[in-house]
């Protein structure tokens, strides 16, 4: 009997984990306007590249759906892309799922949402840190 109860508990936990993995944080669901996107590359601690995009109202939007996707519209509607998306706590995974997928860390403050992703790579013995920060508002 104890084994059966333990099995049911584990099976339920695995199912709940799988379901939570495949859902977008309800706070994100809906349409967001992009304010800015900043990408910074550092090599061995020195900034080697900076790319800063500031968006006009409606130029770029992100729409997170209950169907576990994000629809990114750019160029005032000229380009549309739909990608899979899911959350785990404050981490947001966008795009095709992979073993070493780097998530965005999501923070909410003062009516804005910040998506921050940092990736570290080593190329030719140099440590390269790539940071991407996207600021959204409703």
Backbone as ProteinMPNN parsed JSONL, in Angstrom:
{"seq_chain_A": "XXXXXXXXXXXXXXXXXXXXXXXXXXXXXXXXXXXXXXXXXXXXXXXXXXXXXXXXXXXXXXXXXXXXXXXXXXXXXXXXXXXXXXXXXXXXXXXXXXXXXXXXXXXXXXXXXXXXXXXXXXXXXXXXXXXXXXXXXX", "coords_chain_A": {"N_chain_A": [[0.827, -1.208, 0.0], [1.929, 1.272, 0.841], [3.85, 1.569, -1.116], [2.277, 1.884, -3.395], [0.991, 4.325, -2.828], [3.24, 6.006, -2.723], [4.102, 5.736, -5.375], [1.895, 6.869, -6.741], [2.072, 9.488, -5.77], [4.596, 10.308, -6.784], [4.099, 10.026, -9.552], [2.049, 11.919, -9.887], [3.438, 14.238, -9.135], [5.4, 14.367, -11.148], [3.724, 14.734, -13.376], [2.519, 17.206, -12.728], [4.807, 18.793, -12.714], [5.568, 18.618, -15.4], [3.358, 19.871, -16.575], [3.577, 22.453, -15.463], [5.961, 23.219, -16.563], [5.268, 23.652, -19.153], [3.807, 25.977, -19.336], [3.074, 29.451, -19.666], [3.948, 32.113, -17.546], [1.188, 33.438, -15.92], [1.092, 36.187, -15.442], [2.473, 37.267, -17.534], [0.914, 36.758, -19.758], [-0.71, 38.081, -22.553], [-0.619, 41.152, -24.494], [2.339, 42.991, -25.092], [4.217, 45.994, -25.391], [7.3, 46.636, -26.88], [9.888, 48.5, -25.474], [12.644, 48.861, -25.413], [15.712, 47.247, -26.472], [18.684, 45.931, -25.47], [21.87, 44.879, -26.233], [24.851, 43.556, -25.067], [28.197, 42.751, -25.455], [30.911, 41.272, -23.841], [34.358, 40.741, -23.688], [36.628, 38.967, -21.939], [35.971, 40.637, -19.778], [35.936, 43.199, -20.869], [34.023, 45.564, -22.596], [33.066, 44.835, -25.808], [31.231, 45.12, -27.777], [28.218, 46.897, -28.331], [24.786, 47.089, -28.704], [22.003, 48.964, -29.101], [18.605, 49.24, -29.191], [15.906, 51.369, -29.516], [12.449, 51.51, -29.365], [9.681, 52.768, -31.247], [6.273, 53.539, -30.387], [4.327, 50.717, -30.858], [6.011, 49.663, -32.767], [7.377, 47.281, -32.215], [6.105, 44.334, -30.821], [5.286, 41.995, -28.221], [3.426, 39.157, -27.734], [2.241, 37.12, -25.366], [0.809, 33.965, -25.079], [-1.84, 31.816, -23.826], [-1.489, 29.443, -24.951], [1.083, 28.697, -24.776], [2.945, 30.124, -26.334], [4.837, 32.775, -27.848], [4.183, 35.612, -29.646], [5.927, 37.541, -31.754], [5.955, 40.651, -33.101], [7.251, 42.764, -35.538], [8.52, 45.841, -36.98], [6.239, 47.492, -37.246], [4.216, 45.632, -37.797], [5.076, 44.345, -40.081], [6.687, 42.064, -39.968], [6.227, 38.919, -38.559], [6.549, 36.563, -35.978], [6.152, 33.438, -34.482], [6.822, 31.755, -31.567], [7.598, 28.922, -29.455], [7.009, 29.083, -25.917], [7.662, 29.014, -22.419], [7.378, 29.107, -18.824], [9.321, 28.816, -15.829], [9.128, 29.394, -12.661], [10.716, 32.454, -12.17], [11.903, 32.336, -14.604], [12.031, 32.457, -18.104], [11.582, 30.629, -20.963], [12.227, 30.801, -24.334], [11.582, 29.897, -27.647], [12.725, 27.005, -29.513], [12.903, 24.143, -27.501], [15.751, 23.043, -25.757], [18.447, 21.116, -24.397], [20.478, 22.701, -23.156], [19.359, 25.236, -22.985], [19.29, 28.715, -22.573], [17.592, 30.642, -20.297], [15.479, 33.601, -20.105], [15.581, 35.877, -17.428], [12.914, 37.028, -15.648], [11.617, 40.08, -14.549], [9.346, 42.163, -12.794], [8.431, 45.504, -12.517], [7.224, 48.691, -11.593], [5.181, 48.875, -13.609], [6.467, 47.892, -15.815], [8.172, 45.302, -17.611], [11.051, 43.356, -17.402], [13.167, 41.452, -19.404], [15.881, 39.479, -19.083], [18.794, 38.065, -20.292], [21.705, 36.161, -19.997], [24.566, 34.885, -21.432], [27.414, 32.826, -21.331], [30.372, 32.191, -23.03], [33.225, 30.411, -24.257], [35.726, 31.223, -26.388], [38.441, 30.563, -28.357], [40.084, 30.611, -26.1], [39.228, 32.887, -24.807], [36.961, 34.491, -22.618], [33.675, 35.119, -23.271], [30.974, 37.134, -22.646], [27.655, 37.441, -23.238], [25.031, 39.641, -23.065], [21.586, 40.233, -22.989], [18.955, 42.486, -22.841], [15.588, 43.114, -22.614], [13.049, 45.471, -22.52], [9.711, 45.738, -21.646], [6.328, 47.009, -21.887], [2.868, 47.435, -20.975]], "CA_chain_A": [[0.0, 0.0, 0.0], [2.818, 2.447, 0.889], [4.499, 1.679, -2.416], [1.271, 2.425, -4.314], [0.817, 5.748, -2.497], [4.455, 6.68, -3.157], [4.061, 5.758, -6.835], [0.898, 7.863, -7.155], [2.618, 10.802, -5.446], [5.65, 10.608, -7.751], [3.47, 10.197, -10.868], [1.349, 13.207, -9.862], [4.451, 15.29, -9.11], [5.989, 14.447, -12.482], [2.716, 15.306, -14.264], [2.391, 18.627, -12.399], [6.022, 19.468, -13.175], [5.486, 18.71, -16.861], [2.365, 20.887, -16.914], [4.081, 23.78, -15.119], [7.025, 23.525, -17.51], [4.699, 24.008, -20.438], [2.891, 27.11, -19.277], [3.643, 30.79, -19.547], [3.529, 32.808, -16.331], [-0.053, 34.175, -16.208], [1.347, 37.625, -15.398], [2.989, 37.669, -18.847], [-0.068, 36.532, -20.821], [-1.262, 39.303, -23.128], [0.215, 41.887, -25.448], [3.298, 43.928, -24.522], [4.944, 46.833, -26.341], [8.732, 46.716, -26.594], [10.437, 49.849, -25.309], [14.045, 48.821, -25.817], [16.476, 46.002, -26.435], [20.1, 46.265, -25.367], [22.763, 43.719, -26.268], [26.22, 43.934, -24.722], [29.174, 41.667, -25.478], [32.161, 41.555, -23.139], [35.403, 39.736, -23.855], [37.543, 39.067, -20.793], [35.568, 41.756, -18.932], [35.96, 44.477, -21.585], [32.914, 45.678, -23.551], [33.566, 44.81, -27.186], [30.146, 45.487, -28.689], [26.958, 47.311, -27.715], [23.727, 47.358, -29.679], [20.852, 49.469, -28.355], [17.453, 49.573, -30.021], [14.776, 52.015, -28.855], [11.314, 51.289, -30.255], [8.539, 53.673, -31.239], [5.038, 52.865, -29.978], [3.767, 49.803, -31.848], [7.016, 49.173, -33.712], [7.649, 45.879, -31.888], [5.268, 43.846, -29.721], [5.374, 40.604, -27.786], [2.148, 38.693, -27.202], [2.351, 35.82, -24.731], [-0.504, 33.333, -25.123], [-2.099, 30.672, -22.953], [-1.12, 28.254, -25.735], [2.522, 28.533, -24.592], [3.703, 30.722, -27.426], [4.992, 34.222, -27.866], [4.106, 36.134, -31.011], [6.728, 38.763, -31.816], [5.636, 41.403, -34.318], [8.227, 43.843, -35.703], [8.364, 46.718, -38.142], [4.843, 47.948, -37.304], [3.382, 44.58, -38.368], [5.632, 43.793, -41.325], [7.284, 40.751, -39.72], [5.584, 38.246, -37.427], [7.184, 35.294, -35.657], [5.529, 32.758, -33.344], [7.777, 30.829, -30.972], [7.16, 28.297, -28.21], [7.474, 29.766, -24.707], [7.145, 28.521, -21.145], [8.027, 29.674, -17.644], [9.589, 28.051, -14.614], [9.425, 30.449, -11.698], [10.962, 33.735, -12.848], [12.67, 32.064, -15.823], [11.214, 32.35, -19.317], [12.265, 29.952, -22.056], [11.622, 31.185, -25.613], [12.167, 29.192, -28.779], [12.785, 25.552, -29.469], [13.469, 23.635, -26.257], [16.97, 22.253, -25.871], [19.037, 20.741, -23.117], [21.261, 23.789, -22.567], [18.671, 26.495, -23.309], [19.466, 29.789, -21.602], [16.321, 31.365, -20.142], [15.436, 34.993, -19.672], [15.114, 36.106, -16.068], [11.831, 38.006, -15.778], [11.299, 40.889, -13.372], [8.25, 43.112, -12.982], [8.475, 46.655, -11.615], [6.699, 49.979, -12.047], [4.425, 48.744, -14.847], [7.322, 47.407, -16.897], [8.729, 43.963, -17.461], [12.405, 43.241, -17.946], [13.635, 40.119, -19.755], [17.338, 39.563, -19.079], [19.444, 36.786, -20.587], [23.159, 36.243, -20.023], [25.215, 33.653, -21.875], [28.87, 32.855, -21.268], [31.004, 31.274, -23.982], [34.676, 30.515, -24.331], [36.182, 31.093, -27.773], [39.889, 30.786, -28.517], [40.652, 30.904, -24.79], [38.693, 34.135, -24.262], [35.623, 34.391, -22.054], [32.762, 36.082, -23.878], [29.686, 37.211, -21.962], [26.652, 38.142, -24.05], [23.864, 40.016, -22.26], [20.465, 40.817, -23.734], [17.922, 43.013, -21.952], [14.422, 43.632, -23.326], [12.107, 46.141, -21.624], [8.339, 45.727, -22.194], [5.277, 47.67, -21.127], [1.531, 47.07, -21.486]], "C_chain_A": [[0.866, 1.265, 0.0], [3.491, 2.672, -0.461], [3.542, 2.297, -3.433], [1.074, 3.921, -4.074], [2.033, 6.542, -2.963], [4.48, 6.801, -4.683], [3.091, 6.824, -7.333], [1.393, 9.281, -6.894], [3.667, 11.219, -6.477], [5.049, 10.862, -9.128], [2.754, 11.539, -10.954], [2.339, 14.361, -9.888], [5.086, 15.475, -10.474], [5.014, 15.103, -13.45], [2.563, 16.806, -13.999], [3.617, 19.397, -12.868], [5.978, 19.653, -14.686], [4.491, 19.785, -17.271], [2.893, 22.28, -16.612], [5.189, 24.193, -16.077], [6.451, 24.068, -18.814], [3.728, 25.173, -20.37], [3.665, 28.417, -19.133], [3.098, 31.411, -18.264], [2.283, 33.636, -16.651], [0.12, 35.7, -16.191], [1.83, 38.144, -16.751], [1.938, 37.595, -19.95], [-0.703, 37.855, -21.245], [-0.244, 39.982, -24.021], [1.065, 42.93, -24.727], [3.962, 44.724, -25.643], [6.414, 46.857, -25.924], [9.146, 48.178, -26.507], [11.871, 49.874, -25.814], [14.604, 47.409, -25.767], [17.942, 46.4, -26.47], [20.891, 44.96, -25.342], [24.183, 44.208, -26.017], [27.079, 42.673, -24.74], [30.419, 42.135, -24.743], [33.118, 40.402, -23.396], [36.44, 39.977, -22.773], [37.272, 40.324, -19.965], [35.533, 43.114, -19.604], [34.817, 44.493, -22.606], [33.485, 45.778, -24.954], [32.493, 45.209, -28.196], [28.907, 45.852, -27.887], [25.974, 47.621, -28.833], [22.484, 47.749, -28.892], [19.761, 49.874, -29.331], [16.37, 50.194, -29.135], [13.615, 51.947, -29.839], [10.258, 52.37, -30.103], [7.309, 52.865, -30.858], [4.497, 52.005, -31.119], [4.759, 49.231, -32.831], [7.322, 47.683, -33.487], [6.792, 45.478, -30.698], [5.551, 42.376, -29.452], [3.997, 40.239, -27.246], [2.324, 37.264, -26.688], [0.948, 35.217, -24.64], [-0.616, 32.209, -24.102], [-1.748, 29.362, -23.655], [0.393, 28.036, -25.721], [3.33, 28.979, -25.804], [3.885, 32.205, -27.146], [4.994, 34.618, -29.338], [4.829, 37.475, -30.999], [6.455, 39.42, -33.166], [6.58, 42.594, -34.379], [7.892, 44.688, -36.925], [6.935, 47.177, -38.354], [3.961, 46.93, -38.043], [3.927, 43.932, -39.624], [6.201, 42.386, -41.145], [6.671, 40.15, -38.45], [6.232, 36.88, -37.243], [6.504, 34.702, -34.423], [6.476, 31.679, -32.855], [7.181, 30.149, -29.748], [7.738, 29.06, -27.019], [6.874, 29.088, -23.486], [7.982, 29.104, -20.011], [8.267, 28.6, -16.598], [10.024, 29.074, -13.578], [9.602, 31.756, -12.434], [11.795, 33.565, -14.118], [11.718, 31.831, -16.985], [12.063, 31.742, -20.423], [11.517, 30.273, -23.348], [12.353, 30.453, -26.732], [12.174, 27.701, -28.557], [13.505, 25.098, -28.206], [14.72, 22.813, -26.549], [17.574, 22.065, -24.49], [19.735, 21.913, -22.411], [20.673, 25.17, -22.864], [18.891, 27.514, -22.192], [18.16, 30.57, -21.497], [16.545, 32.851, -19.905], [15.024, 34.99, -18.206], [14.123, 37.257, -16.165], [11.648, 38.745, -14.46], [10.216, 41.89, -13.756], [8.453, 44.258, -12.008], [7.97, 47.906, -12.313], [6.033, 49.887, -13.418], [5.229, 48.266, -16.043], [7.806, 45.996, -16.573], [10.094, 43.947, -18.116], [12.699, 41.766, -18.184], [15.148, 40.22, -19.898], [17.931, 38.174, -19.297], [20.94, 37.014, -20.683], [23.726, 34.887, -20.405], [26.724, 33.843, -21.82], [29.421, 31.787, -22.199], [32.516, 31.45, -23.896], [35.077, 30.228, -25.765], [37.656, 31.464, -27.83], [40.527, 31.23, -27.203], [40.154, 32.187, -24.153], [37.27, 33.904, -23.76], [34.759, 35.506, -22.617], [31.42, 36.003, -23.143], [28.755, 38.059, -22.812], [25.424, 38.381, -23.188], [22.825, 40.66, -23.155], [19.398, 41.242, -22.727], [16.807, 43.623, -22.801], [13.485, 44.227, -22.29], [10.754, 46.221, -22.336], [7.399, 46.508, -21.299], [3.94, 47.301, -21.743], [1.01, 48.112, -22.423]], "O_chain_A": [[0.59, 2.212, -0.736], [3.68, 3.808, -0.894], [3.946, 3.135, -4.239], [0.998, 4.696, -5.027], [1.888, 7.624, -3.531], [4.838, 7.85, -5.218], [3.417, 7.594, -8.237], [1.162, 10.178, -7.705], [3.636, 12.34, -6.984], [5.443, 11.812, -9.805], [2.837, 12.224, -11.974], [2.116, 15.354, -10.581], [5.293, 16.605, -10.916], [5.417, 15.936, -14.262], [2.484, 17.593, -14.942], [3.499, 20.518, -13.362], [6.312, 20.723, -15.194], [4.746, 20.534, -18.213], [2.69, 23.2, -17.404], [5.345, 25.378, -16.374], [7.097, 24.863, -19.495], [2.902, 25.336, -21.268], [4.753, 28.466, -18.558], [1.921, 31.248, -17.94], [2.317, 34.458, -17.567], [-0.628, 36.416, -16.856], [1.628, 39.313, -17.082], [2.05, 38.285, -20.963], [-1.168, 38.638, -20.416], [0.843, 39.461, -24.269], [0.575, 43.657, -23.863], [4.237, 44.187, -26.717], [6.73, 47.072, -24.754], [8.795, 48.987, -27.366], [12.27, 50.781, -26.546], [14.057, 46.514, -25.122], [18.388, 47.108, -27.373], [20.619, 44.062, -24.545], [24.658, 45.143, -26.661], [26.737, 41.663, -24.125], [30.921, 43.235, -24.976], [32.735, 39.234, -23.328], [37.049, 41.044, -22.698], [38.199, 40.992, -19.507], [35.137, 44.095, -18.976], [34.66, 43.552, -23.384], [34.274, 46.671, -25.261], [32.802, 45.588, -29.326], [28.584, 45.203, -26.892], [26.298, 48.33, -29.785], [21.969, 46.954, -28.106], [19.961, 50.736, -30.186], [15.971, 49.609, -28.128], [13.772, 52.286, -31.012], [9.97, 52.833, -28.999], [7.302, 51.641, -30.99], [4.241, 52.505, -32.214], [4.393, 48.394, -33.656], [7.502, 46.926, -34.441], [6.748, 46.181, -29.689], [5.991, 41.628, -30.325], [3.462, 40.943, -26.39], [2.526, 36.329, -27.462], [0.012, 35.873, -24.181], [0.387, 31.718, -23.584], [-1.715, 28.303, -23.029], [0.927, 27.289, -26.541], [4.266, 28.305, -26.236], [3.186, 32.8, -26.326], [5.706, 34.039, -30.158], [4.408, 38.418, -30.329], [6.689, 38.834, -34.223], [6.707, 43.346, -33.413], [7.095, 44.3, -37.779], [6.461, 47.251, -39.487], [3.077, 47.306, -38.812], [3.284, 43.041, -40.179], [6.192, 41.597, -42.09], [6.61, 40.801, -37.407], [6.44, 36.138, -38.203], [6.306, 35.4, -33.429], [6.885, 30.801, -33.615], [6.341, 30.737, -29.067], [8.832, 29.618, -27.108], [5.726, 28.644, -23.51], [9.121, 29.53, -20.202], [7.528, 27.62, -16.493], [11.153, 29.562, -13.613], [8.75, 32.141, -13.234], [12.33, 34.539, -14.646], [10.731, 31.105, -16.865], [13.121, 32.264, -20.775], [10.311, 30.043, -23.444], [13.582, 30.398, -26.758], [11.691, 27.201, -27.541], [14.579, 25.602, -27.877], [14.742, 21.995, -27.468], [17.24, 22.777, -23.543], [19.589, 22.085, -21.201], [21.406, 26.152, -22.98], [18.7, 27.209, -21.014], [17.673, 31.101, -22.495], [17.639, 33.293, -19.555], [14.197, 34.174, -17.797], [14.441, 38.323, -16.691], [11.537, 38.134, -13.397], [10.174, 42.393, -14.878], [8.629, 44.032, -10.811], [8.262, 48.139, -13.485], [6.285, 50.719, -14.29], [4.721, 48.239, -17.165], [7.838, 45.572, -15.417], [10.28, 44.448, -19.225], [12.512, 40.932, -17.297], [15.643, 40.966, -20.744], [17.609, 37.23, -18.576], [21.397, 37.936, -21.358], [23.41, 33.871, -19.787], [27.246, 34.886, -22.213], [28.996, 30.632, -22.164], [33.013, 32.507, -23.508], [34.814, 29.15, -26.297], [38.057, 32.547, -27.403], [41.392, 32.106, -27.184], [40.606, 32.548, -23.066], [36.478, 33.21, -24.397], [35.068, 36.688, -22.462], [30.818, 34.935, -23.038], [29.021, 39.232, -23.074], [24.844, 37.441, -22.644], [23.139, 41.522, -23.975], [18.991, 40.458, -21.87], [17.044, 44.528, -23.602], [13.158, 43.577, -21.297], [10.656, 46.699, -23.466], [7.641, 46.652, -20.1], [3.88, 46.897, -22.904], [-0.095, 47.973, -22.948]]}, "name": "protein", "num_of_chains": 1, "seq": "XXXXXXXXXXXXXXXXXXXXXXXXXXXXXXXXXXXXXXXXXXXXXXXXXXXXXXXXXXXXXXXXXXXXXXXXXXXXXXXXXXXXXXXXXXXXXXXXXXXXXXXXXXXXXXXXXXXXXXXXXXXXXXXXXXXXXXXXXX"}
